[in-house]
Amino acid sequence: MLKKLFFVTALILCCFAISIAQTSVAGHPVLENLSSEPGIVEVELTASQERLSLVPGVETDVYAYNGRVPGPLLEVSEGDSVIVHFKNNLPEKTTVHWHGLHLPFVMDGSPFHPVGPGETFTYAFRIHEGTAGTYWYHPHPHHRTAWQVGMGLYGGIIIRDHNDPLPDTLTERLLILSDNRFDDDGQIEFAETGSRQKRVDDMNGREGDVLFVNDEIMPELTIRSGEVQRWRIVNASGARIYRLALEGHTFTHVGSDGGLFEHPVEVDEIILSNGERAELLVYGTGEPGSSITLRDLPYDRYMPMFRPSNWEKTNDLLTLLYTDEKPVQEPFEVPETLRKIPELTLDDATETRIMRMTNGKINSRTMDMNRVDETAELGATEIWDIRNLVGMDHPFHLHGFQFQVIDRNGEPVSQRKWKDTVNVPGFESARFIVRYDNYPGLWMFHCHILDHEDQGMMGVLEVK
Amino acid sequence: MFNLRRGLIYAITLIIVSTGFGLPGANKAAGQSLETVVHVEALDHAFDVDAPNELPTGWITIVFSNQMASFNHEISLVQLPDGVAHEDYLTDYMIAWETLLREYQEGVVERSGISDRVNEMLPAWSGDVRYVNGRGLVSPGRTAERTTYLEPGKYLLVCWMKTEEGIIHIMEGMHWEFTVTEEAANSPEPNPESRITLHEKEIEVKWEPETGKHAFELELSMNPAGQSYHNNVHLVRLEEGADLDKVNEWMDWYKVGGLRSPAPVEFLGGLGYVSAEETGYFGLNITEPGEYAWVVFAPRGPGLFKTFTID
């Protein structure tokens, strides 16, 4: 009997160990796949109130997915069918928006499909070929997105390509960037209605003075001298735009919202606006035993009258420690061509839609759930002309369909990329081209400064 | 400088309180070269300007269209002193005014204490800010014009109106900066046939009221001390029961509800400007028959009104 018990226990422990080994990807716990069927990813996701330690030594009331902030990683591959059994244990309605994914309207988790307190909803969608990349999920209830994301509801998604041009031997890291603000009791702080801070938050979007990379403040990551790592970065902040630089190092920028570029680009720094993602190759060019810092450099995204006094402050995000191991000798060369991105041609465009962004409004309108602002035909190719008429940045996000930026301020962009969010700095413009494939429905477009979105800087595109 | 600032406060007060509108001779605008006509679309709350940020010096026409917004808007044309950046106006200067407005509306500052309080906060150069011409209220669905001679320098278009919550539109983002270069615009001074003269107690209008586009020259009568009695005129469309005294009251920027949307009447355009030495040119479009009134806002008393009917 005892032997049998020992055997069962050992088996359980062994399975547990395997489970642990399998449930951490890119530094994140992964949503467990309940399905044994190939090509099916079936997971459970629950949003609930929790009390967690976000800041060391302090317990904070949060909203969390599966008890974690950020929520666990959804890892899928092109061609997979995804089933997410979602349970809302929050005291308010919510949704799960699969930011950047091409999926049916009813599965988009937009404000049109709220999930009430105590209710469940099963999100089911297919992962399209050619969409491998880094995405994220977050709530999208009308007027409450900034609050719920600020309380901790966000998580990463990695879509894998079975024929990824980058080798899987590269150490992969997923860095979900966020910031938050806490009161003296360690509770998440939101400005009081009518206060000066509320006015600032309404205008700038709510920024926090505590910066997180995943679930840590200033985490320490390691790299071996000579090693190349693949970093996937998500800006999950409600308002903060990051200008990222790694001291003494360059990045090879290989991908953005909709996956890999056609060609890698060497850069000293990148700007990542709200909702955007980046894929970077980080080269361990430092000496064994040394360390460097990933920094958020000053970036002026503000209207002059609301620019914070400390906007020029550089924020440290993480420390990258070089191990004492001897340098990796095998050189890695990134392919000159990562993939071919289909071109959406201007000749096919049947319409140009002009979006004039002001603070809190698009085309002088605030969001009305009972109004359709734009109507397009399924399968049509169109141009969107995004004009920012005010003196602060507005990152523009379109649901459901990845697009290709054509030009900025009339200047053509350097290469084709799939994007779902494009930042438009103050008094600047950007045009993109998009094709409404596969899915009719009511698709949101909005500023991804979450406070602006909540104020109604959002509209509805009906594709039919 | 203190006196200068007091002068500035007075001037701004006049502008704020007045509602001048300008629109150049529409017939003249047709003959002007493209770069001297600036098309401005109002949004809630920004200007969509179809022009480069550099304009030539000379007679420039601003066509102000309020076809996309839900609220009334205006353009105040501001020239900055040498050495003052556009951003200085939006920060140091505007924050002082926003603070003053908030304190006044919250009852922290009395009306009699406005000048002293804002003088405490305004930057030293504020006395040299020049309001070339002031607000010309334009209601949603309306388009108006003004033509102004612009000297080289740094300028802004701003909207001093207030939101329903009492926030100055400038602070919401309704500003556009530009520079007037030394390059000369070859545009003629407007020469409209219609003229409005503002006397002490009368609005004299030499004009045949009818629907269509109209261009006006605005002339100010002076008192013996060489100061103009009034500095602004506006055209409004009157619905039945409209109270023009309440219109005058609403046009007082300092009142808590002053120049806040919604407006008590529909504004078609006009012109307000500070300098009596300069001639104001403005134009507007009357699209339908009805009851109308010329309104001259007076900050310290009943305004001047002149009603008329277009059949």
Coordinates of C-alpha atoms in Angstrom, one line a residue, chain A:
Chain A
M1 CA 0.0 0.0 0.0
L2 CA 2.8 2.4 1.0
K3 CA 4.7 1.5 -2.1
K4 CA 1.7 2.2 -4.2
L5 CA 1.1 5.5 -2.5
F6 CA 4.7 6.4 -3.0
F7 CA 4.5 5.5 -6.7
V8 CA 1.3 7.7 -7.2
T9 CA 2.9 10.5 -5.3
A10 CA 6.0 10.3 -7.4
L11 CA 3.9 10.3 -10.5
I12 CA 2.0 13.3 -9.4
L13 CA 5.1 15.2 -8.5
C14 CA 6.7 14.2 -11.8
C15 CA 3.6 15.4 -13.7
F16 CA 3.6 18.6 -11.6
A17 CA 7.3 19.2 -12.4
I18 CA 6.6 18.7 -16.1
S19 CA 3.6 20.9 -15.8
I20 CA 5.7 23.7 -14.2
A21 CA 8.3 23.3 -16.8
Q22 CA 5.7 23.7 -19.6
T23 CA 3.8 26.5 -18.1
S24 CA 6.4 29.2 -18.2
V25 CA 7.1 30.7 -21.6
A26 CA 9.1 33.9 -22.2
G27 CA 9.1 34.4 -18.5
H28 CA 5.4 34.1 -18.0
P29 CA 3.0 31.5 -16.7
V30 CA 0.9 30.2 -19.5
L31 CA -2.8 29.5 -19.6
E32 CA -3.1 25.7 -19.4
N33 CA -4.4 24.1 -22.5
L34 CA -7.3 21.8 -21.4
S35 CA -7.6 20.2 -24.8
S36 CA -5.5 17.3 -26.0
E37 CA -6.7 17.7 -29.5
P38 CA -4.1 19.0 -31.9
G39 CA -4.8 22.5 -33.2
I40 CA -7.2 23.2 -30.3
V41 CA -6.2 25.6 -27.5
E42 CA -8.9 25.6 -24.8
V43 CA -8.3 27.6 -21.7
E44 CA -10.1 29.0 -18.7
L45 CA -9.8 32.7 -17.8
T46 CA -11.4 34.3 -14.8
A47 CA -11.4 37.9 -13.8
S48 CA -11.8 38.5 -10.1
Q49 CA -11.0 40.8 -7.3
E50 CA -7.8 39.8 -5.5
R51 CA -5.4 41.1 -2.9
L52 CA -1.9 40.9 -4.3
S53 CA 1.5 42.3 -3.6
L54 CA 2.3 44.5 -6.6
V55 CA 4.8 46.6 -4.7
P56 CA 7.0 44.5 -2.4
G57 CA 5.8 44.3 1.2
V58 CA 2.4 45.9 0.4
E59 CA -0.9 44.2 -0.2
T60 CA -3.1 45.9 -2.8
D61 CA -6.6 45.3 -3.9
V62 CA -6.6 44.5 -7.6
Y63 CA -8.5 43.1 -10.4
A64 CA -6.7 40.0 -11.8
Y65 CA -7.0 37.4 -14.5
N66 CA -6.6 34.0 -12.9
G67 CA -5.3 35.6 -9.8
R68 CA -2.3 37.3 -11.5
V69 CA -1.2 40.7 -12.6
P70 CA -0.4 40.6 -15.5
G71 CA -2.7 37.7 -16.5
P72 CA -1.2 34.5 -17.7
L73 CA 0.1 34.2 -21.2
L74 CA -2.1 32.9 -24.0
E75 CA 0.2 30.9 -26.2
V76 CA -1.1 29.7 -29.6
S77 CA 0.0 28.9 -33.1
E78 CA -1.2 29.9 -36.5
G79 CA -4.0 27.7 -37.5
D80 CA -5.1 27.0 -34.0
S81 CA -8.7 27.2 -32.9
V82 CA -8.9 28.9 -29.5
I83 CA -11.6 28.5 -27.0
V84 CA -11.5 30.7 -23.9
H85 CA -14.0 29.9 -21.1
F86 CA -14.3 33.3 -19.4
K87 CA -15.9 33.9 -16.1
N88 CA -16.5 37.3 -14.7
N89 CA -16.2 37.3 -11.0
L90 CA -15.9 41.1 -10.8
P91 CA -18.6 43.2 -9.2
E92 CA -19.1 45.0 -12.6
K93 CA -19.4 44.1 -16.2
T94 CA -16.3 43.6 -18.3
T95 CA -15.2 42.1 -21.6
V96 CA -12.0 40.5 -22.8
H97 CA -10.7 42.3 -25.9
W98 CA -8.1 40.3 -27.9
H99 CA -6.1 43.3 -29.0
G100 CA -4.9 43.0 -32.6
L101 CA -6.5 39.7 -33.4
H102 CA -8.5 39.1 -36.6
L103 CA -11.7 37.4 -35.4
P104 CA -15.5 37.5 -35.5
F105 CA -17.2 40.6 -34.2
V106 CA -19.0 38.8 -31.4
M107 CA -15.6 37.5 -30.1
D108 CA -13.8 40.8 -30.1
G109 CA -14.7 41.7 -26.6
S110 CA -15.7 45.2 -27.6
P111 CA -18.2 47.3 -25.5
F112 CA -21.0 45.8 -27.6
H113 CA -20.6 42.4 -25.8
P114 CA -20.3 43.0 -22.1
V115 CA -20.2 40.1 -19.7
G116 CA -22.1 40.9 -16.5
P117 CA -21.0 40.1 -13.0
G118 CA -21.1 36.4 -12.3
E119 CA -21.7 35.6 -16.0
T120 CA -19.6 33.5 -18.3
F121 CA -18.8 33.8 -22.0
T122 CA -16.9 31.5 -24.2
Y123 CA -14.7 33.3 -26.7
A124 CA -13.9 31.1 -29.7
F125 CA -11.9 32.1 -32.7
R126 CA -9.3 30.9 -35.2
I127 CA -5.8 32.1 -35.4
H128 CA -5.1 33.1 -39.0
E129 CA -2.1 32.2 -41.0
G130 CA 0.4 35.0 -41.3
T131 CA -0.6 36.5 -38.0
A132 CA 2.2 35.2 -35.8
G133 CA 3.3 37.9 -33.4
T134 CA 2.9 39.5 -30.0
Y135 CA -0.6 40.6 -28.9
W136 CA -2.4 41.2 -25.7
Y137 CA -5.7 41.0 -24.0
H138 CA -7.5 43.5 -21.8
P139 CA -11.0 44.6 -20.8
H140 CA -13.0 47.0 -23.0
P141 CA -16.2 48.0 -21.2
H142 CA -17.5 51.4 -22.2
H143 CA -16.3 54.1 -19.9
R144 CA -14.5 51.6 -17.6
T145 CA -11.5 50.4 -19.6
A146 CA -8.9 52.7 -17.9
W147 CA -10.2 51.7 -14.5
Q148 CA -10.2 48.0 -15.1
V149 CA -6.8 48.0 -16.9
G150 CA -5.5 50.2 -14.1
M151 CA -6.7 47.8 -11.6
G152 CA -4.6 45.0 -13.2
L153 CA -6.5 43.4 -16.0
Y154 CA -4.1 42.8 -18.9
G155 CA -2.1 39.9 -20.2
G156 CA 0.1 38.8 -23.1
I157 CA -0.6 36.7 -26.2
I158 CA 2.1 35.0 -28.4
I159 CA 1.1 33.6 -31.7
R160 CA 3.7 31.3 -33.1
D161 CA 4.7 30.5 -36.6
H162 CA 5.5 26.9 -37.3
N163 CA 8.1 28.2 -39.8
D164 CA 9.4 31.1 -37.7
P165 CA 12.5 32.5 -39.5
L166 CA 14.1 33.2 -36.2
P167 CA 15.5 30.1 -34.4
D168 CA 13.8 28.9 -31.3
T169 CA 17.2 28.6 -29.6
L170 CA 17.1 32.4 -29.0
T171 CA 16.2 33.1 -25.4
E172 CA 12.7 34.6 -25.6
R173 CA 11.4 37.2 -23.2
L174 CA 7.9 38.9 -23.1
L175 CA 8.1 42.2 -21.4
I176 CA 4.7 43.7 -20.5
L177 CA 5.2 47.3 -19.6
S178 CA 2.7 49.1 -17.3
D179 CA 2.7 51.8 -14.7
N180 CA 0.5 52.6 -11.7
R181 CA -0.2 55.0 -8.9
F182 CA -0.7 54.1 -5.3
D183 CA -2.0 55.9 -2.3
D184 CA -0.3 56.0 1.1
D185 CA -2.0 52.7 2.0
G186 CA -0.7 51.0 -1.0
Q187 CA -4.0 51.0 -2.8
I188 CA -4.3 51.8 -6.5
E189 CA -5.1 55.5 -6.7
F190 CA -7.4 57.1 -9.2
A191 CA -8.0 60.9 -9.2
E192 CA -11.1 62.1 -7.5
T193 CA -13.8 63.6 -9.6
G194 CA -13.5 67.4 -9.8
S195 CA -9.9 67.4 -8.6
R196 CA -7.1 69.1 -10.5
Q197 CA -5.4 65.7 -10.9
K198 CA -8.6 64.4 -12.5
R199 CA -8.4 67.2 -15.0
V200 CA -4.8 66.3 -15.8
D201 CA -5.6 62.6 -16.0
D202 CA -8.5 63.3 -18.3
M203 CA -6.2 65.3 -20.6
N204 CA -3.0 63.4 -20.5
G205 CA -4.3 60.0 -19.5
R206 CA -3.6 58.5 -16.1
E207 CA 0.1 57.9 -15.6
G208 CA 1.7 56.2 -12.7
D209 CA 5.0 56.8 -11.0
V210 CA 5.6 53.1 -10.4
L211 CA 6.8 51.3 -13.5
F212 CA 6.4 47.6 -13.9
V213 CA 7.9 45.1 -16.2
N214 CA 5.6 42.1 -16.0
D215 CA 4.9 41.8 -12.3
E216 CA 8.1 43.3 -11.0
I217 CA 9.6 46.7 -10.4
M218 CA 13.1 46.9 -11.9
P219 CA 13.5 43.2 -12.4
E220 CA 16.9 41.7 -13.1
L221 CA 17.2 39.6 -16.3
T222 CA 20.3 37.8 -17.4
I223 CA 22.1 37.5 -20.7
R224 CA 25.3 35.8 -21.7
S225 CA 27.9 37.8 -23.4
G226 CA 27.7 37.1 -27.1
E227 CA 24.1 35.8 -26.8
V228 CA 21.2 37.1 -28.8
Q229 CA 17.8 37.3 -27.1
R230 CA 14.4 37.9 -28.6
W231 CA 12.4 40.4 -26.7
R232 CA 8.7 40.9 -27.2
I233 CA 7.4 44.1 -25.6
V234 CA 3.8 45.2 -25.0
N235 CA 2.9 48.6 -23.9
A236 CA -0.1 47.9 -21.6
S237 CA 0.0 51.3 -19.9
G238 CA -3.1 53.3 -20.0
A239 CA -1.4 56.5 -21.1
R240 CA 2.4 56.3 -20.8
I241 CA 4.3 56.1 -24.1
Y242 CA 7.7 54.5 -23.7
R243 CA 10.9 55.5 -25.5
L244 CA 13.1 52.5 -24.9
A245 CA 16.8 52.4 -25.0
L246 CA 19.4 49.9 -23.7
E247 CA 22.4 51.8 -22.6
G248 CA 25.4 51.2 -24.9
H249 CA 23.5 48.8 -27.1
T250 CA 21.4 48.9 -30.2
F251 CA 18.4 46.9 -31.0
T252 CA 17.5 45.0 -34.1
H253 CA 13.9 45.8 -34.6
V254 CA 12.3 42.8 -36.2
G255 CA 8.6 43.1 -35.6
S256 CA 5.6 45.2 -34.4
D257 CA 1.9 44.8 -33.8
G258 CA 1.1 42.2 -36.5
G259 CA 4.3 40.2 -36.3
L260 CA 7.7 40.2 -38.0
F261 CA 8.8 42.9 -40.5
E262 CA 9.9 42.0 -43.9
H263 CA 13.4 43.3 -43.1
P264 CA 15.1 43.9 -39.7
V265 CA 16.1 47.4 -38.8
E266 CA 19.0 48.5 -36.5
V267 CA 17.8 51.2 -34.1
D268 CA 19.2 52.9 -31.0
E269 CA 15.8 53.3 -29.4
I270 CA 12.1 52.7 -30.1
I271 CA 9.0 54.5 -29.2
L272 CA 6.1 52.3 -28.1
S273 CA 2.7 53.9 -27.7
N274 CA -0.2 52.6 -25.9
G275 CA -1.3 49.2 -27.1
E276 CA 1.6 48.8 -29.5
R277 CA 4.0 45.9 -29.5
A278 CA 7.6 45.5 -30.6
E279 CA 9.9 42.6 -31.3
L280 CA 13.5 43.2 -30.7
L281 CA 16.7 41.3 -31.0
V282 CA 19.1 42.2 -28.1
Y283 CA 22.7 41.4 -28.7
G284 CA 24.8 40.7 -25.6
T285 CA 27.8 42.8 -26.6
G286 CA 28.8 43.5 -23.0
E287 CA 31.4 41.9 -20.9
P288 CA 30.7 38.9 -18.6
G289 CA 29.8 40.1 -15.2
S290 CA 28.7 43.6 -16.3
S291 CA 25.2 45.0 -16.3
I292 CA 23.1 47.5 -18.2
T293 CA 19.8 49.2 -17.8
L294 CA 16.7 49.3 -20.0
R295 CA 15.6 52.8 -19.9
D296 CA 12.4 54.8 -20.7
L297 CA 13.9 58.0 -22.1
P298 CA 12.0 61.3 -21.9
Y299 CA 9.3 61.6 -24.5
D300 CA 7.2 64.7 -24.9
R301 CA 3.7 63.5 -25.8
Y302 CA 1.9 66.3 -23.9
M303 CA 0.0 69.5 -24.7
P304 CA 2.3 72.3 -23.3
M305 CA -0.3 73.4 -20.7
F306 CA -0.5 69.9 -19.2
R307 CA 3.1 68.7 -19.6
P308 CA 4.2 67.2 -16.2
S309 CA 7.0 69.0 -14.5
N310 CA 9.0 65.7 -14.4
W311 CA 8.5 64.7 -18.0
E312 CA 12.2 65.0 -18.8
K313 CA 13.0 62.3 -16.2
T314 CA 14.5 59.1 -17.4
N315 CA 12.9 56.0 -15.9
D316 CA 14.8 52.8 -15.3
L317 CA 12.8 49.7 -16.3
L318 CA 15.0 46.7 -15.8
T319 CA 18.6 45.6 -15.2
L320 CA 20.2 43.2 -17.7
L321 CA 23.0 41.3 -16.0
Y322 CA 25.7 39.6 -17.9
T323 CA 26.4 36.2 -16.6
D324 CA 30.0 35.2 -15.7
E325 CA 29.9 32.5 -18.3
K326 CA 32.4 32.8 -21.1
P327 CA 31.0 34.5 -24.2
V328 CA 29.0 32.7 -26.7
Q329 CA 31.2 32.1 -29.7
E330 CA 28.7 31.1 -32.4
P331 CA 27.7 34.3 -34.2
F332 CA 24.0 34.7 -35.0
E333 CA 23.0 36.6 -38.1
V334 CA 19.5 37.7 -38.5
P335 CA 18.0 36.9 -41.9
E336 CA 17.9 39.9 -44.3
T337 CA 14.3 38.9 -45.2
L338 CA 12.1 37.7 -42.4
R339 CA 9.0 37.2 -44.4
K340 CA 7.0 38.6 -47.2
I341 CA 4.1 40.8 -46.3
P342 CA 1.3 41.1 -48.8
E343 CA 0.9 44.6 -50.2
L344 CA -2.4 46.4 -50.0
T345 CA -2.3 48.7 -53.0
L346 CA -3.6 52.2 -53.2
D347 CA -5.2 51.4 -56.6
D348 CA -7.6 49.0 -54.8
A349 CA -8.7 51.6 -52.3
T350 CA -12.3 52.7 -52.8
E351 CA -12.6 55.2 -50.0
T352 CA -10.6 57.6 -47.9
R353 CA -11.9 58.1 -44.4
I354 CA -10.6 61.2 -42.6
M355 CA -10.4 60.9 -38.8
R356 CA -9.8 64.3 -37.2
M357 CA -8.6 63.7 -33.6
T358 CA -9.1 66.3 -30.9
N359 CA -8.9 65.7 -27.2
G360 CA -11.6 63.3 -26.3
K361 CA -13.3 63.3 -29.7
I362 CA -13.0 62.0 -33.2
N363 CA -14.5 64.1 -36.0
S364 CA -16.1 66.3 -33.2
R365 CA -18.0 63.3 -31.9
T366 CA -18.0 61.3 -28.8
M367 CA -18.8 57.6 -28.8
D368 CA -22.5 56.7 -29.1
M369 CA -23.2 53.0 -28.8
N370 CA -26.4 53.5 -30.8
R371 CA -24.7 55.3 -33.7
V372 CA -22.6 53.9 -36.6
D373 CA -20.0 56.5 -37.6
E374 CA -18.6 54.8 -40.7
T375 CA -19.9 52.1 -43.0
A376 CA -17.9 49.9 -45.3
E377 CA -18.3 46.9 -47.5
L378 CA -16.9 43.6 -46.5
G379 CA -13.8 42.9 -48.5
A380 CA -13.3 46.6 -49.4
T381 CA -9.8 48.2 -49.3
E382 CA -9.8 51.7 -47.9
I383 CA -7.5 54.4 -46.7
W384 CA -7.7 56.0 -43.4
D385 CA -6.3 59.5 -43.0
I386 CA -5.6 60.1 -39.3
R387 CA -5.1 63.7 -38.5
N388 CA -4.2 64.8 -35.0
L389 CA -5.3 68.4 -34.7
V390 CA -4.1 69.0 -31.1
G391 CA -0.8 69.3 -29.5
M392 CA -0.5 65.9 -27.8
D393 CA 0.0 62.4 -29.1
H394 CA -3.0 60.2 -29.8
P395 CA -2.4 56.5 -30.6
F396 CA -5.1 55.4 -33.0
H397 CA -6.3 51.8 -32.8
L398 CA -8.7 49.9 -35.2
H399 CA -10.3 46.7 -34.0
G400 CA -10.5 43.5 -36.0
F401 CA -8.3 44.3 -39.0
Q402 CA -4.5 44.8 -39.2
F403 CA -3.5 47.7 -41.5
Q404 CA -0.4 49.0 -43.2
V405 CA 0.8 52.6 -42.6
I406 CA 1.4 54.3 -45.9
D407 CA 2.9 57.6 -44.9
R408 CA 3.3 60.1 -42.1
N409 CA 2.9 63.8 -42.8
G410 CA 3.0 62.9 -46.4
E411 CA 6.3 61.1 -46.2
P412 CA 6.2 57.4 -47.2
V413 CA 7.2 54.9 -44.5
S414 CA 10.3 52.9 -44.9
Q415 CA 8.7 49.4 -45.2
R416 CA 5.4 47.5 -45.0
K417 CA 4.3 46.4 -41.5
W418 CA 1.2 45.0 -40.1
K419 CA -0.2 47.3 -37.5
D420 CA -3.3 47.7 -35.4
T421 CA -2.3 50.9 -33.5
V422 CA -0.5 53.9 -35.0
N423 CA 0.7 56.7 -32.8
V424 CA 0.1 60.2 -34.3
P425 CA 2.0 62.9 -32.5
G426 CA 0.5 66.4 -32.0
F427 CA -0.4 68.3 -35.2
E428 CA 0.8 65.4 -37.3
S429 CA -0.9 62.9 -39.6
A430 CA -0.6 59.3 -40.7
R431 CA -2.4 57.4 -43.4
F432 CA -2.9 53.7 -43.5
I433 CA -4.5 51.2 -45.9
V434 CA -6.7 48.4 -44.7
R435 CA -8.8 45.6 -46.2
Y436 CA -11.9 44.4 -44.3
D437 CA -11.5 40.7 -44.8
N438 CA -13.8 37.9 -43.5
Y439 CA -15.7 39.5 -40.7
P440 CA -18.7 41.8 -40.9
G441 CA -19.7 43.6 -37.7
L442 CA -19.4 46.8 -35.7
W443 CA -15.7 47.5 -35.1
M444 CA -14.4 50.1 -32.8
F445 CA -11.8 52.7 -33.7
H446 CA -10.4 54.8 -30.9
C447 CA -7.5 56.6 -29.2
H448 CA -5.7 54.0 -27.1
I449 CA -5.0 56.4 -24.3
L450 CA -7.5 54.6 -22.2
D451 CA -8.9 57.7 -20.4
H452 CA -9.6 59.2 -23.8
E453 CA -11.3 56.0 -25.0
D454 CA -13.5 56.1 -21.9
Q455 CA -14.3 59.8 -22.5
G456 CA -15.7 58.7 -25.9
M457 CA -12.8 59.3 -28.2
M458 CA -14.0 56.3 -30.1
G459 CA -16.3 55.5 -33.0
V460 CA -17.9 52.6 -34.8
L461 CA -17.1 51.2 -38.2
E462 CA -19.8 48.9 -39.6
V463 CA -18.5 46.4 -42.1
K464 CA -21.3 44.7 -43.9

